[in-house]
PDB file of C-alpha atoms in Angstrom:
ATOM      1  CA  MET A   1      -0.043  -0.014   0.021  1.00  0.00           C
ATOM      2  CA  PHE A   2       2.850   2.438   0.744  1.00  0.00           C
ATOM      3  CA  MET A   3       4.229   2.006  -2.765  1.00  0.00           C
ATOM      4  CA  MET A   4       0.926   2.544  -4.336  1.00  0.00           C
ATOM      5  CA  ALA A   5       0.435   5.718  -2.281  1.00  0.00           C
ATOM      6  CA  GLU A   6       3.764   6.999  -3.629  1.00  0.00           C
ATOM      7  CA  TYR A   7       2.570   6.521  -7.256  1.00  0.00           C
ATOM      8  CA  LEU A   8      -0.829   8.085  -6.366  1.00  0.00           C
ATOM      9  CA  HIS A   9       1.032  10.929  -4.935  1.00  0.00           C
ATOM     10  CA  MET A  10       3.103  11.287  -8.187  1.00  0.00           C
ATOM     11  CA  VAL A  11      -0.135  11.344 -10.261  1.00  0.00           C
ATOM     12  CA  VAL A  12      -1.926  13.890  -8.076  1.00  0.00           C
ATOM     13  CA  GLY A  13       1.116  16.020  -8.039  1.00  0.00           C
ATOM     14  CA  ALA A  14       1.366  15.804 -11.879  1.00  0.00           C
ATOM     15  CA  ALA A  15      -2.314  16.718 -12.094  1.00  0.00           C
ATOM     16  CA  VAL A  16      -1.971  19.757  -9.663  1.00  0.00           C
ATOM     17  CA  VAL A  17       1.044  21.076 -11.675  1.00  0.00           C
ATOM     18  CA  ALA A  18      -0.788  20.625 -14.992  1.00  0.00           C
ATOM     19  CA  THR A  19      -3.916  22.375 -13.612  1.00  0.00           C
ATOM     20  CA  LEU A  20      -2.172  25.304 -11.809  1.00  0.00           C
ATOM     21  CA  PHE A  21       0.744  26.051 -14.228  1.00  0.00           C
ATOM     22  CA  PHE A  22      -0.013  24.558 -17.588  1.00  0.00           C
ATOM     23  CA  GLY A  23      -3.611  25.327 -18.323  1.00  0.00           C
ATOM     24  CA  GLY A  24      -5.251  22.204 -17.158  1.00  0.00           C
ATOM     25  CA  TRP A  25      -7.895  21.121 -19.711  1.00  0.00           C
ATOM     26  CA  GLN A  26      -7.279  23.981 -22.154  1.00  0.00           C
ATOM     27  CA  PHE A  27      -6.303  23.037 -25.732  1.00  0.00           C
ATOM     28  CA  PRO A  28      -4.671  25.576 -27.894  1.00  0.00           C
ATOM     29  CA  TYR A  29      -7.248  27.586 -30.087  1.00  0.00           C
ATOM     30  CA  LEU A  30     -10.100  25.609 -28.770  1.00  0.00           C
ATOM     31  CA  GLY A  31     -13.220  27.463 -27.578  1.00  0.00           C
ATOM     32  CA  ASP A  32     -16.618  26.232 -26.560  1.00  0.00           C
ATOM     33  CA  ALA A  33     -17.979  26.326 -30.127  1.00  0.00           C
ATOM     34  CA  GLY A  34     -14.904  24.888 -31.902  1.00  0.00           C
ATOM     35  CA  PHE A  35     -11.459  26.064 -33.007  1.00  0.00           C
ATOM     36  CA  LEU A  36     -10.862  29.908 -33.346  1.00  0.00           C
ATOM     37  CA  LEU A  37      -7.751  30.189 -35.474  1.00  0.00           C
ATOM     38  CA  PRO A  38      -5.479  33.227 -35.482  1.00  0.00           C
ATOM     39  CA  GLY A  39      -6.506  34.598 -38.731  1.00  0.00           C
ATOM     40  CA  GLY A  40     -10.118  35.139 -37.478  1.00  0.00           C
ATOM     41  CA  SER A  41     -11.685  31.998 -39.034  1.00  0.00           C
ATOM     42  CA  ALA A  42     -13.553  29.472 -36.981  1.00  0.00           C
ATOM     43  CA  VAL A  43     -13.988  25.819 -37.408  1.00  0.00           C
ATOM     44  CA  ALA A  44     -17.192  24.376 -35.791  1.00  0.00           C
ATOM     45  CA  VAL A  45     -16.705  21.169 -33.774  1.00  0.00           C
ATOM     46  CA  PRO A  46     -19.504  19.172 -32.043  1.00  0.00           C
ATOM     47  CA  PRO A  47     -19.569  19.614 -28.212  1.00  0.00           C
ATOM     48  CA  SER A  48     -18.743  15.981 -27.506  1.00  0.00           C
ATOM     49  CA  VAL A  49     -15.480  16.344 -29.643  1.00  0.00           C
ATOM     50  CA  VAL A  50     -14.623  19.422 -27.616  1.00  0.00           C
ATOM     51  CA  LEU A  51     -15.022  17.571 -24.463  1.00  0.00           C
ATOM     52  CA  LEU A  52     -12.969  14.635 -25.566  1.00  0.00           C
ATOM     53  CA  LEU A  53     -10.199  16.924 -26.714  1.00  0.00           C
ATOM     54  CA  ARG A  54     -10.168  18.815 -23.417  1.00  0.00           C
ATOM     55  CA  ILE A  55     -10.085  15.543 -21.563  1.00  0.00           C
ATOM     56  CA  GLY A  56      -7.256  14.137 -23.681  1.00  0.00           C
ATOM     57  CA  ALA A  57      -5.290  17.416 -23.213  1.00  0.00           C
ATOM     58  CA  PHE A  58      -5.500  17.115 -19.432  1.00  0.00           C
ATOM     59  CA  VAL A  59      -4.597  13.351 -19.443  1.00  0.00           C
ATOM     60  CA  SER A  60      -1.769  13.994 -21.709  1.00  0.00           C
ATOM     61  CA  LYS A  61      -0.316  16.711 -19.578  1.00  0.00           C
ATOM     62  CA  VAL A  62      -0.621  14.536 -16.440  1.00  0.00           C
ATOM     63  CA  VAL A  63       1.013  11.688 -18.236  1.00  0.00           C
ATOM     64  CA  PHE A  64       3.851  13.921 -19.467  1.00  0.00           C
ATOM     65  CA  PHE A  65       4.514  15.317 -15.949  1.00  0.00           C
ATOM     66  CA  SER A  66       4.272  11.836 -14.372  1.00  0.00           C
ATOM     67  CA  TRP A  67       6.783  10.667 -16.846  1.00  0.00           C
ATOM     68  CA  LEU A  68       9.042  13.676 -16.167  1.00  0.00           C
ATOM     69  CA  TYR A  69       8.872  12.983 -12.303  1.00  0.00           C
ATOM     70  CA  VAL A  70       9.768   9.390 -12.859  1.00  0.00           C
ATOM     71  CA  TRP A  71      12.652  10.238 -15.272  1.00  0.00           C
ATOM     72  CA  VAL A  72      14.144  12.745 -12.783  1.00  0.00           C
ATOM     73  CA  ARG A  73      13.835  10.255  -9.966  1.00  0.00           C
ATOM     74  CA  TRP A  74      15.732   7.587 -12.047  1.00  0.00           C
ATOM     75  CA  THR A  75      18.364  10.105 -13.259  1.00  0.00           C
ATOM     76  CA  ILE A  76      19.425  11.576  -9.946  1.00  0.00           C
ATOM     77  CA  PRO A  77      21.199   9.072  -7.664  1.00  0.00           C
ATOM     78  CA  ARG A  78      20.047   8.357  -4.210  1.00  0.00           C
ATOM     79  CA  PHE A  79      22.427   8.992  -1.353  1.00  0.00           C
ATOM     80  CA  ARG A  80      22.965   6.512   1.316  1.00  0.00           C
ATOM     81  CA  TYR A  81      22.146   7.386   4.966  1.00  0.00           C
ATOM     82  CA  ASP A  82      25.897   7.812   5.972  1.00  0.00           C
ATOM     83  CA  GLN A  83      26.401  10.139   3.112  1.00  0.00           C
ATOM     84  CA  VAL A  84      23.620  12.314   4.016  1.00  0.00           C
ATOM     85  CA  MET A  85      24.760  12.375   7.680  1.00  0.00           C
ATOM     86  CA  ARG A  86      28.366  13.288   6.602  1.00  0.00           C
ATOM     87  CA  LEU A  87      26.956  16.061   4.451  1.00  0.00           C
ATOM     88  CA  GLY A  88      24.755  17.397   7.209  1.00  0.00           C
ATOM     89  CA  TRP A  89      27.393  17.236  10.001  1.00  0.00           C
ATOM     90  CA  LYS A  90      30.639  18.040   8.155  1.00  0.00           C
ATOM     91  CA  VAL A  91      29.446  20.371   5.297  1.00  0.00           C
ATOM     92  CA  MET A  92      26.213  22.054   6.230  1.00  0.00           C
ATOM     93  CA  LEU A  93      27.072  22.852   9.893  1.00  0.00           C
ATOM     94  CA  PRO A  94      29.602  25.707  10.220  1.00  0.00           C
ATOM     95  CA  SER A  95      32.906  24.796  11.982  1.00  0.00           C
ATOM     96  CA  ARG A  96      34.162  26.611  15.042  1.00  0.00           C
ATOM     97  CA  CYS A  97      36.938  28.821  14.561  1.00  0.00           C
TER      98      CYS A  97
END
């Protein structure tokens, strides 16, 4: 259960990052009635397709940030407990003069 909670935390964190910082369900140039292109033209899209595109955009952002989180965790090496203690006591704490 502990390992599953860690993965659930990763997915929830990715969803929060996608929602707060990367537009959540927003899809570029997609309005409620369809695509609004920069030249002023519009392409009508049924509401069900708009809903599916928004859900797909959110899920793809969450999957991307979950992948990024896993990639960073696999790239950066883990320190052993003795290495962390040595860093804390010998490097982070100032020495007496």
